[in-house]
XYZ file of C-alpha atoms in Angstrom:
160
model
C 62.957 17.172 66.767
C 62.528 17.530 70.434
C 59.051 18.891 71.483
C 58.131 20.792 74.532
C 56.585 17.715 76.015
C 59.860 15.802 75.405
C 61.562 18.670 77.371
C 59.375 18.316 80.334
C 60.142 14.551 80.577
C 63.704 15.264 80.153
C 63.796 17.805 82.804
C 62.265 15.414 85.185
C 65.034 12.933 84.327
C 67.520 15.658 85.521
C 65.496 16.153 88.688
C 65.645 12.468 89.350
C 69.420 12.439 88.580
C 69.717 15.170 91.211
C 67.813 13.078 93.781
C 69.972 9.957 93.038
C 73.076 12.191 93.732
C 71.798 13.543 96.973
C 71.014 9.921 98.085
C 74.623 8.922 97.538
C 73.971 7.349 94.001
C 75.228 8.207 90.645
C 73.311 11.005 89.026
C 71.012 9.057 86.570
C 67.239 9.244 86.302
C 64.714 7.714 83.685
C 60.989 8.261 82.798
C 58.827 5.833 80.809
C 56.137 7.522 78.794
C 53.323 5.635 76.789
C 52.361 6.301 73.253
C 49.841 8.661 74.361
C 52.387 10.817 76.455
C 51.295 9.429 79.931
C 54.076 8.913 82.357
C 53.871 5.278 83.395
C 56.961 4.751 85.576
C 60.090 6.534 86.674
C 63.134 5.705 88.746
C 66.581 7.031 89.753
C 69.883 5.281 90.091
C 70.246 3.252 93.167
C 73.666 1.504 92.172
C 75.380 2.462 95.612
C 72.160 2.198 97.891
C 70.496 -0.975 96.626
C 72.728 -2.905 94.240
C 75.396 -2.354 91.451
C 72.732 -3.379 88.668
C 70.121 -0.931 89.941
C 70.204 1.508 87.076
C 66.953 3.371 86.325
C 66.881 2.152 82.820
C 66.790 -1.412 83.882
C 64.114 -0.562 86.602
C 61.895 0.994 83.886
C 62.455 -1.974 81.367
C 61.560 -4.496 84.019
C 58.573 -2.550 85.115
C 57.486 -2.329 81.365
C 57.930 -6.045 80.780
C 55.829 -6.823 83.797
C 53.060 -4.272 83.175
C 52.693 -3.399 79.590
C 51.534 -5.354 76.482
C 54.074 -6.024 73.731
C 52.374 -3.508 71.495
C 52.312 -0.855 74.098
C 56.012 -1.298 74.879
C 56.912 -0.696 71.331
C 54.982 2.615 71.331
C 56.683 3.643 74.618
C 59.581 6.264 74.894
C 62.216 6.126 77.514
C 63.665 9.379 78.514
C 66.844 9.353 80.447
C 69.505 11.680 81.885
C 72.423 9.602 80.336
C 72.708 7.255 77.559
C 72.094 3.638 78.518
C 75.050 1.730 79.412
C 75.465 -1.788 77.546
C 73.632 -3.639 80.247
C 70.755 -1.293 80.164
C 70.627 -1.079 76.309
C 70.222 -4.968 76.313
C 67.446 -4.833 78.914
C 65.641 -2.207 76.830
C 66.011 -4.235 73.725
C 64.963 -7.502 75.403
C 61.778 -5.671 76.965
C 60.839 -4.649 73.443
C 60.748 -0.907 74.370
C 60.612 1.721 71.811
C 62.652 4.942 71.434
C 65.035 6.443 73.786
C 65.608 9.999 74.147
C 68.779 10.810 76.437
C 70.098 14.224 77.759
C 73.926 13.317 77.561
C 75.644 10.592 75.800
C 78.274 7.974 77.038
C 80.842 9.639 74.856
C 80.295 13.028 76.509
C 80.427 11.203 79.951
C 83.909 9.686 78.980
C 85.146 13.104 77.895
C 83.991 14.778 81.075
C 85.779 12.139 83.103
C 88.899 12.445 81.082
C 88.766 16.373 81.612
C 88.369 15.901 85.305
C 91.053 13.316 85.531
C 88.681 10.615 86.683
C 89.612 7.091 85.959
C 86.636 4.877 85.115
C 85.739 1.936 87.553
C 83.294 0.454 85.187
C 83.736 -3.308 84.715
C 82.423 -3.242 81.045
C 83.363 -1.310 77.957
C 81.373 2.018 77.153
C 79.231 1.159 74.134
C 76.614 3.320 72.442
C 72.980 2.026 72.624
C 73.390 1.466 68.752
C 76.426 -0.721 69.141
C 74.285 -3.062 71.661
C 70.795 -2.742 70.299
C 71.006 -1.360 66.620
C 67.315 -1.227 66.007
C 66.281 1.075 68.924
C 65.696 4.512 67.521
C 67.599 7.123 69.777
C 67.759 10.805 70.051
C 70.313 12.918 72.072
C 72.303 14.528 73.504
C 70.117 17.515 74.289
C 72.377 20.622 74.056
C 72.070 22.977 77.066
C 70.260 20.405 79.307
C 73.460 18.206 78.805
C 75.377 20.902 80.754
C 73.190 20.262 83.683
C 74.002 16.716 83.730
C 77.645 17.538 83.368
C 77.408 19.688 86.450
C 75.970 16.725 88.445
C 78.635 14.500 87.203
C 81.104 16.884 88.256
C 79.674 16.924 91.831
C 79.623 13.218 91.686
C 83.261 12.792 90.726
C 84.289 15.198 93.628
C 82.736 12.798 95.973
C 84.690 9.935 94.876
């Protein structure tokens, strides 16, 4: 069940995704929250403005690995605007982070791209988090909020 607090963090992910798009990056944002509900770190996509691997989920996982104990990482939750790609899922698992709650799924993104006639330029296959890291508890997509991400993705595709 998604709580009111979960929605606060998820809305922040949408804000970060909006910031990413405005800066010339793809619309993705993530927030790392500890087991007590404290926001520890957040970031947005910078794959166009920094480097192709600068996804917010990797930035969050790296920060957690460098700044949190193993136990604290397992209790943490990563909130994100879009389901992790295979690269980010692996980073999350290797960092030993806990649950992931995402606004929109990789499957939805693929469907939106197909609807809009956009050809994927991804150099890797789209896999669900569970296909890459089967022991990570996940929750998503979030109905209603996913439509906001769809609108951001639509704007992103039009820029291409």
